[in-house]
Amino acid sequence: MTKIKSWIKENIFSEIVFILTLIAILLLIGMRAIPGGYDPNFHMARIHTLANNIAAGHFPNPIGFNYLGGLGYGVGFFYGNFWLYPFAILVALGLPVYSVYRLLVVILAIGAMIAINWSTYQLTNRKEIAAVIMPFYVLNNYYISMVFGRAAIGEAIAYIFIPLIIIETLNIITGKPVSYVKYGLLMAGLLVSHLLSFMMVLGLIILFSLLNIVTLLRHLKRLLIVIKGGVIGAGISAVFLLPLIQQYLFQPFRNTAVDDQGNLMLPSSSLNLVTAINPKSINLLQQGYVGPLIIILVIIAIIFWLIKIKQSTIEVRTILISTLFLSLILYSKVIVLFLSDHVKSINVMQEMWRLNLLLIPLYLFLIATWIANLKLTTSKILGIISICLLLISFAFTSKITLGFVRGRYQLLQINYQTNYGISRGEYLPKAFVKSYPDWRDMTPKKVVEKEPGVKIKTNNYHELILSVPGKIKSVVIPKLYYVGYQYQVKTKNKLTSFKLVKENAEGLGIVKLTPTRESKEVIVKYKQTTWAILGWIISGLTLCFLVIRLAIKKRK
């Protein structure tokens, strides 16, 4: 008890800042900042369909049965469900999905605050500076827009892991003790959170490594930690990674790098630096901007470190150069256009301002090291003044965000319990989107209507059963096609073994049949593919290795 009291007393400033920041987030949630955002119904649907699958005893469940009236949507192949399972279990136990979603938002904010606090302390060894950085990480314009305006929950989960990975990478480069297991688990956690964020962080790690290539080549053990961590991360996440790769290898999916008119979105997504530092911009709803206070502070920090470059550490120089490099890309329309034209794969980002997922922690680390280097005795007072300015900015951003989501909510009138939104349909088969321009309105019944005499007998979480006239030579399966669907044909006297469902020209399943005199049933189920089973085996073996390693370590 004495130790606990002592710890509370030692960290009282951090605790006050943490509680006040959390109250600000809770106030925003209490003022109904969630309904009406771009994608809350998408993520609530993810949670709800997981809950329904669990309640039906269907696991694992990469394909959400409820989507598109029962056509099924394979969001779980591409968007890791791992972190959503605890919340899905709460819904399965009877809690309203909207309440659980709000709980998720609160936990994500807490996780982000803890992550940035720990990371900043690791970098500066100053508790008060780490405390001041916390509200800047979760009350800035970009975070509020991300969580409440866009409802980008995948990014919000990734936002917890990114500062931790940045600091651990810097620790590896500078020779500080880092467990390759911990590093690998952080990378795996990020991978199953948000694939695009993982790819960006991977690029940042490569950039860090190139900036310090001489050091890493002189100390190959440090480079080995990164490689070993990568092996552990890939191994533990193989259960997600291998099915993901398999789906992408065997069929094309909707191109979400373009808008509904077919135009690439990335070229128009660069930011304007003048707008970014203009105090009036806090009163405008602008996607991608961080807020003028952070940008002004980071510009001052950059100038300071450019002047003091000879006195800077490897960590500071790496952060500084990376910040300048990424900011130059983000705030240059010419560079964004060039990259979009000549590096086609980068268009998958959709919006270049997603770089803020990397830049915000880099900005804050740069500001924190600058303040720490000043060695001010009044850092707490300056921190409090900065937080007050941030809260003013937060108030304006919150007001605008609330107006935006409320306006959309009145138009949408979403029932989160029944509306299984699929955002922009990123993981729809390309052929399906092309064949059905009004794909949002498609249902199994509409598919079967085209098949004379075919009727849906059963369509649930476990199986689809079609009643098919005997003379039919092939039947379209009213399911979005994903690798893993298998079928059996049942007649009065025979039940065939399972065979793979093929994809038709419309992105749906199709089964070829042998004509008979009597009618038959076609039974369709999703089964784990060889790749998926291999993923379970690799992840299981990796987990066993980690458990055995931990047991041996404890014995020593």
XYZ file of C-alpha atoms in Angstrom:
556
model
C 0.000 0.000 0.000
C 2.875 2.372 0.850
C 4.464 1.725 -2.561
C 1.174 2.429 -4.313
C 0.711 5.707 -2.400
C 4.289 6.675 -3.165
C 3.815 5.918 -6.894
C 0.590 7.956 -6.991
C 2.327 10.880 -5.299
C 5.311 10.729 -7.649
C 3.116 10.718 -10.754
C 0.371 13.102 -9.614
C 0.916 15.556 -12.489
C 0.704 12.766 -15.090
C -2.431 11.381 -13.437
C -4.194 14.764 -13.438
C -3.369 15.328 -17.116
C -4.489 11.786 -17.962
C -7.835 12.167 -16.157
C -8.568 15.595 -17.664
C -7.754 14.321 -21.166
C -9.980 11.303 -20.671
C -12.807 13.547 -19.440
C -12.520 15.573 -22.655
C -12.921 12.381 -24.728
C -15.832 11.216 -22.561
C -17.576 14.580 -22.956
C -17.323 14.268 -26.727
C -18.780 10.752 -26.605
C -21.503 11.912 -24.209
C -22.505 14.610 -26.686
C -23.269 11.876 -29.258
C -20.202 12.438 -31.435
C -20.347 8.860 -32.753
C -23.616 8.497 -34.747
C -23.319 9.994 -38.211
C -19.580 9.481 -38.687
C -18.503 7.911 -41.954
C -17.923 4.361 -40.721
C -19.284 3.676 -37.208
C -21.987 1.427 -38.654
C -19.294 -0.502 -40.541
C -17.301 -1.231 -37.386
C -20.388 -1.831 -35.252
C -21.473 -4.300 -37.902
C -18.078 -6.019 -37.629
C -18.567 -6.373 -33.882
C -22.201 -7.418 -34.216
C -21.629 -10.051 -36.887
C -18.739 -11.490 -34.851
C -21.088 -11.661 -31.861
C -23.750 -13.409 -33.945
C -21.203 -15.887 -35.299
C -19.925 -16.624 -31.783
C -23.483 -17.083 -30.495
C -24.133 -19.500 -33.373
C -21.000 -21.479 -32.492
C -19.302 -20.496 -35.746
C -15.546 -19.924 -35.325
C -13.281 -18.805 -36.880
C -15.400 -16.457 -38.913
C -13.612 -14.352 -41.541
C -16.852 -14.081 -43.535
C -19.609 -11.997 -41.959
C -22.861 -13.819 -42.751
C -25.216 -10.879 -42.114
C -23.799 -8.546 -44.756
C -25.825 -7.813 -47.910
C -28.813 -9.734 -46.622
C -26.857 -12.971 -46.265
C -24.553 -12.833 -49.314
C -21.725 -12.685 -46.785
C -18.752 -10.303 -46.758
C -15.195 -11.527 -46.164
C -14.064 -8.497 -44.188
C -12.270 -10.740 -41.659
C -9.783 -11.896 -44.296
C -8.454 -8.381 -44.712
C -9.377 -6.489 -41.558
C -8.098 -8.387 -38.523
C -10.853 -9.224 -36.042
C -8.462 -10.130 -33.218
C -8.868 -6.948 -31.156
C -12.642 -6.899 -31.670
C -13.361 -10.342 -30.203
C -13.516 -9.155 -26.537
C -16.120 -6.558 -27.537
C -18.015 -9.056 -29.692
C -18.234 -11.370 -26.675
C -19.824 -8.520 -24.673
C -22.435 -8.077 -27.424
C -23.001 -11.849 -27.527
C -23.670 -11.675 -23.776
C -26.440 -9.140 -24.374
C -24.907 -5.666 -24.220
C -26.097 -3.198 -26.913
C -23.597 -2.887 -29.747
C -23.703 0.928 -29.614
C -22.716 0.910 -25.923
C -19.926 -1.570 -26.596
C -18.657 0.568 -29.480
C -18.478 3.604 -27.179
C -16.535 1.495 -24.684
C -14.158 0.529 -27.507
C -13.553 4.204 -28.362
C -12.761 4.999 -24.709
C -10.355 2.059 -24.378
C -8.589 3.039 -27.602
C -8.094 6.588 -26.310
C -6.714 5.253 -23.011
C -4.402 2.894 -24.895
C -3.121 5.714 -27.107
C -2.438 7.940 -24.086
C -0.539 5.213 -22.245
C 1.458 4.349 -25.385
C 2.570 7.912 -26.123
C 3.300 8.587 -22.441
C 5.556 5.523 -22.130
C 7.253 6.203 -25.457
C 7.941 9.873 -24.707
C 9.322 9.003 -21.274
C 11.626 6.426 -22.867
C 12.939 9.129 -25.179
C 13.271 12.054 -22.733
C 13.336 10.468 -19.269
C 11.102 13.351 -18.138
C 7.728 12.427 -16.630
C 6.251 15.909 -16.840
C 7.067 16.207 -20.551
C 5.604 12.757 -21.227
C 2.457 13.857 -19.389
C 2.087 17.081 -21.401
C 2.428 15.153 -24.682
C -0.542 12.860 -23.825
C -3.402 15.278 -24.596
C -1.634 16.432 -27.758
C -1.749 12.860 -29.016
C -5.499 12.287 -28.601
C -7.070 15.759 -28.664
C -5.529 16.987 -31.912
C -7.671 17.655 -34.987
C -6.545 14.548 -36.827
C -7.384 12.151 -33.987
C -10.822 13.661 -33.406
C -11.559 13.496 -37.114
C -10.185 9.944 -37.329
C -12.176 8.515 -34.410
C -15.392 10.531 -34.596
C -15.602 12.041 -38.093
C -14.249 9.148 -40.167
C -14.724 6.497 -37.450
C -11.498 4.837 -38.629
C -11.263 2.279 -35.829
C -8.541 0.233 -37.544
C -6.319 3.320 -37.644
C -7.213 4.155 -34.046
C -6.028 0.714 -32.907
C -2.838 1.095 -34.973
C -2.347 4.515 -33.341
C -1.572 2.693 -30.076
C 1.163 0.521 -31.559
C 2.930 3.068 -33.785
C 4.738 5.166 -31.114
C 5.793 1.990 -29.292
C 7.292 0.517 -32.469
C 9.033 3.801 -33.337
C 10.730 3.974 -29.941
C 11.685 0.292 -29.903
C 13.183 0.636 -33.395
C 15.247 3.611 -32.228
C 16.323 1.634 -29.152
C 17.506 -1.206 -31.385
C 19.460 1.185 -33.627
C 21.177 2.833 -30.647
C 22.032 -0.476 -28.982
C 19.652 -0.291 -26.030
C 18.314 -3.641 -24.774
C 15.202 -4.659 -26.735
C 13.522 -8.058 -26.681
C 13.034 -9.340 -30.222
C 9.955 -11.181 -28.942
C 8.385 -7.954 -27.697
C 9.290 -6.224 -30.956
C 7.758 -9.034 -32.999
C 4.562 -9.054 -30.937
C 4.176 -5.290 -31.401
C 4.502 -5.702 -35.169
C 2.008 -8.586 -35.145
C -0.414 -6.517 -33.070
C -0.168 -3.712 -35.616
C -0.618 -6.089 -38.572
C -3.905 -7.494 -37.259
C -5.088 -3.962 -36.419
C -4.767 -2.177 -39.754
C -2.916 -3.497 -42.793
C -2.263 -0.104 -44.381
C -0.819 1.312 -41.155
C 1.426 -1.746 -40.903
C 2.748 -1.137 -44.422
C 3.468 2.526 -43.603
C 5.300 1.608 -40.389
C 7.304 -0.996 -42.307
C 8.344 1.792 -44.685
C 9.324 3.981 -41.720
C 11.454 1.177 -40.225
C 13.228 0.820 -43.587
C 13.800 4.598 -43.626
C 15.212 4.496 -40.071
C 17.491 1.607 -41.083
C 18.777 3.396 -44.199
C 19.517 6.538 -42.197
C 21.585 4.428 -39.785
C 22.866 1.763 -42.174
C 26.516 2.291 -41.215
C 25.735 1.777 -37.520
C 23.642 -1.319 -38.233
C 26.334 -2.860 -40.460
C 28.915 -2.282 -37.738
C 26.616 -3.896 -35.185
C 24.911 -6.744 -37.037
C 23.356 -8.025 -33.792
C 21.076 -4.984 -33.797
C 19.937 -5.754 -37.329
C 19.431 -9.356 -36.264
C 16.977 -8.218 -33.559
C 14.821 -6.581 -36.248
C 14.973 -9.728 -38.408
C 14.206 -12.072 -35.504
C 11.369 -9.801 -34.404
C 9.996 -9.913 -37.941
C 10.083 -13.728 -37.907
C 8.237 -13.845 -34.566
C 5.692 -11.281 -35.775
C 5.072 -13.136 -39.034
C 4.858 -16.447 -37.192
C 2.354 -15.359 -34.551
C 0.183 -13.550 -37.125
C 0.385 -16.307 -39.783
C -3.198 -17.311 -38.952
C -4.271 -13.926 -40.341
C -1.503 -13.347 -42.880
C -1.697 -16.525 -44.972
C -5.483 -16.430 -45.692
C -5.090 -12.725 -46.518
C -2.356 -13.473 -49.080
C -4.350 -16.369 -50.510
C -7.464 -14.270 -51.115
C -5.468 -11.549 -52.884
C -3.580 -14.090 -55.015
C -6.642 -15.876 -56.349
C -8.985 -13.019 -57.242
C -9.070 -9.232 -57.716
C -11.087 -7.015 -55.395
C -12.676 -3.620 -55.769
C -10.214 -0.811 -56.464
C -10.771 1.683 -53.649
C -7.902 3.919 -54.756
C -10.476 5.616 -57.002
C -13.670 7.494 -56.158
C -17.128 6.671 -57.487
C -16.338 8.549 -60.707
C -13.190 6.472 -61.301
C -10.682 9.214 -60.393
C -7.623 8.505 -58.244
C -8.056 10.063 -54.796
C -4.388 10.347 -53.773
C -3.346 13.206 -56.141
C -5.710 15.662 -54.438
C -4.843 14.661 -50.867
C -1.715 16.732 -50.195
C -1.993 19.369 -47.457
C -1.308 23.112 -47.509
C 1.259 24.303 -44.979
C -0.190 27.830 -44.792
C -3.595 26.376 -43.908
C -1.955 23.980 -41.443
C -0.420 26.808 -39.382
C -3.336 29.251 -39.714
C -5.075 29.585 -36.300
C -8.386 30.187 -38.115
C -8.201 26.636 -39.495
C -9.358 25.238 -36.143
C -12.817 26.581 -37.016
C -12.996 24.598 -40.278
C -13.768 20.929 -40.889
C -10.735 19.818 -42.906
C -9.770 16.197 -43.325
C -6.159 15.315 -42.609
C -4.990 18.399 -40.727
C -3.371 18.022 -37.296
C -4.082 21.498 -35.923
C -2.019 24.712 -35.998
C -0.640 24.468 -32.449
C 1.238 21.201 -33.034
C 2.513 22.345 -36.455
C 3.819 25.664 -35.072
C 5.523 23.909 -32.151
C 7.127 21.304 -34.401
C 8.430 24.000 -36.767
C 10.106 25.681 -33.790
C 11.513 22.302 -32.681
C 12.829 21.585 -36.196
C 14.579 24.980 -36.349
C 16.061 24.401 -32.892
C 17.442 20.976 -33.799
C 18.784 22.152 -37.163
C 20.771 24.795 -35.310
C 21.865 22.297 -32.628
C 22.333 19.359 -35.026
C 25.887 18.633 -33.831
C 24.636 18.283 -30.255
C 21.747 16.005 -31.152
C 21.587 12.263 -30.469
C 21.129 9.501 -33.053
C 17.459 9.251 -32.006
C 16.841 12.970 -32.524
C 18.638 13.064 -35.888
C 16.688 10.038 -37.108
C 13.367 11.534 -35.999
C 14.293 14.944 -37.452
C 15.290 13.680 -40.918
C 12.307 11.301 -41.085
C 9.938 14.111 -40.078
C 11.333 16.457 -42.729
C 11.211 13.734 -45.395
C 7.612 12.674 -44.712
C 6.399 16.267 -44.219
C 7.948 17.266 -47.533
C 5.904 14.557 -49.217
C 2.682 15.397 -47.389
C 2.844 19.163 -47.932
C 4.013 19.086 -51.560
C 1.350 18.688 -54.217
C 4.019 18.159 -56.893
C 5.596 15.238 -55.026
C 2.212 13.624 -54.321
C 1.304 13.877 -58.022
C 4.680 12.428 -59.024
C 4.366 9.494 -56.631
C 0.797 8.805 -57.749
C 1.911 8.712 -61.399
C 5.185 6.802 -61.035
C 4.729 4.638 -57.931
C 1.306 3.175 -58.690
C 1.157 0.980 -55.593
C 1.168 4.053 -53.332
C -2.347 4.933 -54.540
C -3.661 2.225 -52.216
C -3.244 4.805 -49.419
C -6.259 6.667 -50.895
C -5.281 9.813 -48.979
C -1.687 11.001 -48.480
C -2.665 12.629 -45.194
C -2.751 9.152 -43.667
C 0.979 9.812 -43.213
C -0.110 11.715 -40.106
C -0.352 8.339 -38.374
C 3.458 8.360 -38.533
C 4.028 12.090 -38.416
C 2.014 12.907 -35.282
C 4.163 10.719 -32.979
C 7.305 11.933 -34.782
C 6.179 15.565 -34.341
C 5.484 15.044 -30.654
C 8.781 13.229 -30.074
C 10.604 16.110 -31.728
C 8.738 18.668 -29.590
C 9.400 16.606 -26.439
C 13.157 16.313 -27.082
C 13.337 20.037 -27.841
C 11.631 20.921 -24.539
C 13.772 18.404 -22.644
C 16.944 19.919 -24.121
C 15.957 23.392 -22.955
C 16.139 22.090 -19.361
C 13.501 24.503 -18.184
C 12.608 24.552 -14.499
C 9.137 25.856 -15.414
C 8.326 23.064 -17.899
C 5.142 22.148 -15.999
C 3.835 25.704 -16.220
C 4.625 25.899 -19.935
C 3.045 22.479 -20.346
C -0.160 23.642 -18.644
C -0.296 26.745 -20.871
C 0.191 24.541 -23.967
C -2.550 22.163 -22.822
C -4.935 25.110 -22.310
C -4.257 26.276 -25.880
C -4.791 22.705 -27.079
C -8.123 22.510 -25.247
C -9.278 25.702 -27.006
C -8.398 24.086 -30.338
C -10.102 20.868 -29.203
C -13.276 22.774 -28.323
C -13.533 24.236 -31.828
C -12.725 20.897 -33.473
C -15.293 19.118 -31.306
C -17.975 21.677 -32.129
C -17.400 21.259 -35.868
C -17.220 17.472 -35.627
C -20.453 17.338 -33.631
C -22.193 19.473 -36.233
C -20.918 17.213 -38.996
C -21.933 13.888 -37.430
C -25.319 15.158 -36.266
C -26.105 16.435 -39.744
C -25.204 13.091 -41.280
C -27.104 11.187 -38.618
C -30.316 13.041 -39.424
C -29.907 12.024 -43.067
C -28.856 8.441 -42.448
C -31.179 7.461 -39.578
C -29.029 4.375 -39.029
C -30.214 1.475 -36.917
C -26.884 0.042 -35.814
C -28.539 -3.171 -34.723
C -29.645 -4.099 -38.238
C -27.628 -1.991 -40.696
C -24.619 -3.986 -41.870
C -22.758 -1.246 -43.694
C -19.621 -2.222 -45.619
C -18.060 1.232 -46.022
C -16.763 1.551 -49.607
C -16.801 -2.199 -50.171
C -13.021 -2.566 -50.252
C -13.180 -6.342 -50.117
C -15.932 -7.025 -52.617
C -14.934 -9.157 -55.619
C -14.172 -6.802 -58.506
C -16.449 -8.761 -60.859
C -19.387 -8.384 -58.435
C -19.053 -4.596 -58.278
C -18.814 -4.410 -62.076
C -21.814 -6.697 -62.633
C -24.063 -5.059 -60.038
C -23.689 -1.238 -59.963
C -26.344 -1.172 -57.220
C -24.464 -3.792 -55.212
C -25.514 -2.314 -51.863
C -29.077 -3.481 -52.595
C -28.184 -7.024 -53.644
C -29.455 -9.988 -51.601
C -29.416 -13.794 -51.993
C -33.082 -13.663 -52.989
C -32.343 -11.341 -55.910
C -29.577 -13.661 -57.102
C -31.772 -16.765 -56.918
C -34.616 -15.038 -58.781
C -32.493 -15.359 -61.926
C -32.266 -19.145 -61.466
C -35.503 -20.872 -62.656
C -36.844 -23.290 -60.071
C -34.006 -22.733 -57.568
C -35.068 -21.942 -53.995
C -33.173 -21.077 -50.834
C -34.015 -23.727 -48.266
C -31.556 -22.640 -45.554
C -29.146 -19.710 -45.233
C -27.510 -19.317 -41.845
C -24.137 -18.913 -40.167
C -23.145 -22.518 -40.868
C -24.461 -23.332 -44.312
C -26.484 -22.430 -47.363
C -28.837 -25.074 -48.770
C -30.385 -24.642 -52.215
C -33.210 -26.737 -53.598
C -32.361 -27.307 -57.281
C -34.422 -28.907 -60.079
C -32.786 -32.077 -61.451
C -32.424 -30.846 -65.049
C -30.234 -27.823 -64.170
C -26.578 -28.162 -65.285
C -25.165 -25.361 -63.135
C -26.409 -23.111 -60.359
C -25.186 -19.723 -59.164
C -24.454 -19.706 -55.440
C -25.910 -16.585 -53.771
C -22.705 -15.843 -51.885
C -19.917 -13.378 -52.611
C -17.050 -15.528 -53.815
C -14.087 -16.075 -51.506
C -11.602 -18.922 -51.655
C -12.757 -21.559 -49.160
C -16.381 -22.121 -50.081
C -17.107 -25.813 -50.695
C -20.247 -27.694 -51.692
C -21.950 -31.089 -51.518
C -24.786 -32.397 -53.690
C -27.485 -34.359 -51.883
C -30.069 -36.584 -53.546
C -32.391 -39.191 -52.033
C -29.745 -41.892 -52.168
C -26.430 -40.067 -52.272
C -24.393 -37.330 -50.624
C -21.241 -36.357 -52.498
C -17.976 -35.381 -50.874
C -17.057 -31.691 -50.605
C -15.720 -29.932 -53.691
C -14.526 -26.365 -54.232
C -17.012 -23.726 -55.339
C -15.771 -21.794 -58.384
C -16.180 -18.080 -59.128
C -18.509 -17.010 -61.915
C -18.188 -13.923 -64.127
C -20.234 -11.872 -61.613
C -18.057 -12.447 -58.545
C -20.473 -14.992 -57.061
C -20.051 -18.728 -56.557
C -21.048 -21.265 -59.203
C -21.447 -25.045 -59.090
C -21.648 -27.383 -62.097
C -24.152 -30.221 -61.730
C -24.967 -33.483 -63.450
C -28.585 -33.396 -64.704
C -30.876 -35.962 -63.066
C -34.571 -36.766 -63.073
C -35.051 -35.923 -59.441
C -34.439 -32.625 -57.662
C -31.429 -32.241 -55.410
C -29.972 -30.093 -52.690
C -26.729 -28.142 -52.978
C -25.144 -27.635 -49.558
C -22.544 -24.841 -49.365
C -20.208 -24.228 -46.421
C -17.110 -22.170 -45.824
C -14.228 -24.408 -44.753
C -10.710 -23.571 -43.683
C -8.378 -23.711 -46.680
C -4.988 -25.443 -46.649
C -3.382 -22.002 -46.362
C -5.564 -21.134 -43.367
C -4.788 -24.457 -41.642
C -1.081 -23.891 -42.284
C -1.471 -20.429 -40.741
C -3.009 -21.953 -37.586
C -0.161 -24.464 -37.368
C 2.566 -21.815 -37.772
C 0.906 -19.468 -35.266
C 0.432 -22.371 -32.844
C 4.062 -23.459 -33.118
C 5.255 -19.870 -32.671
C 3.089 -19.515 -29.568
C 4.459 -22.802 -28.175
C 7.997 -21.554 -28.786
C 7.272 -18.335 -26.893
C 5.684 -20.186 -23.962
C 8.613 -22.634 -23.726
C 11.091 -19.756 -24.007
C 9.306 -17.892 -21.202
C 9.270 -21.022 -18.995
C 13.005 -21.583 -19.504
C 13.718 -17.927 -18.807
C 11.746 -18.061 -15.532
C 13.594 -21.143 -14.354
C 16.910 -19.366 -14.836
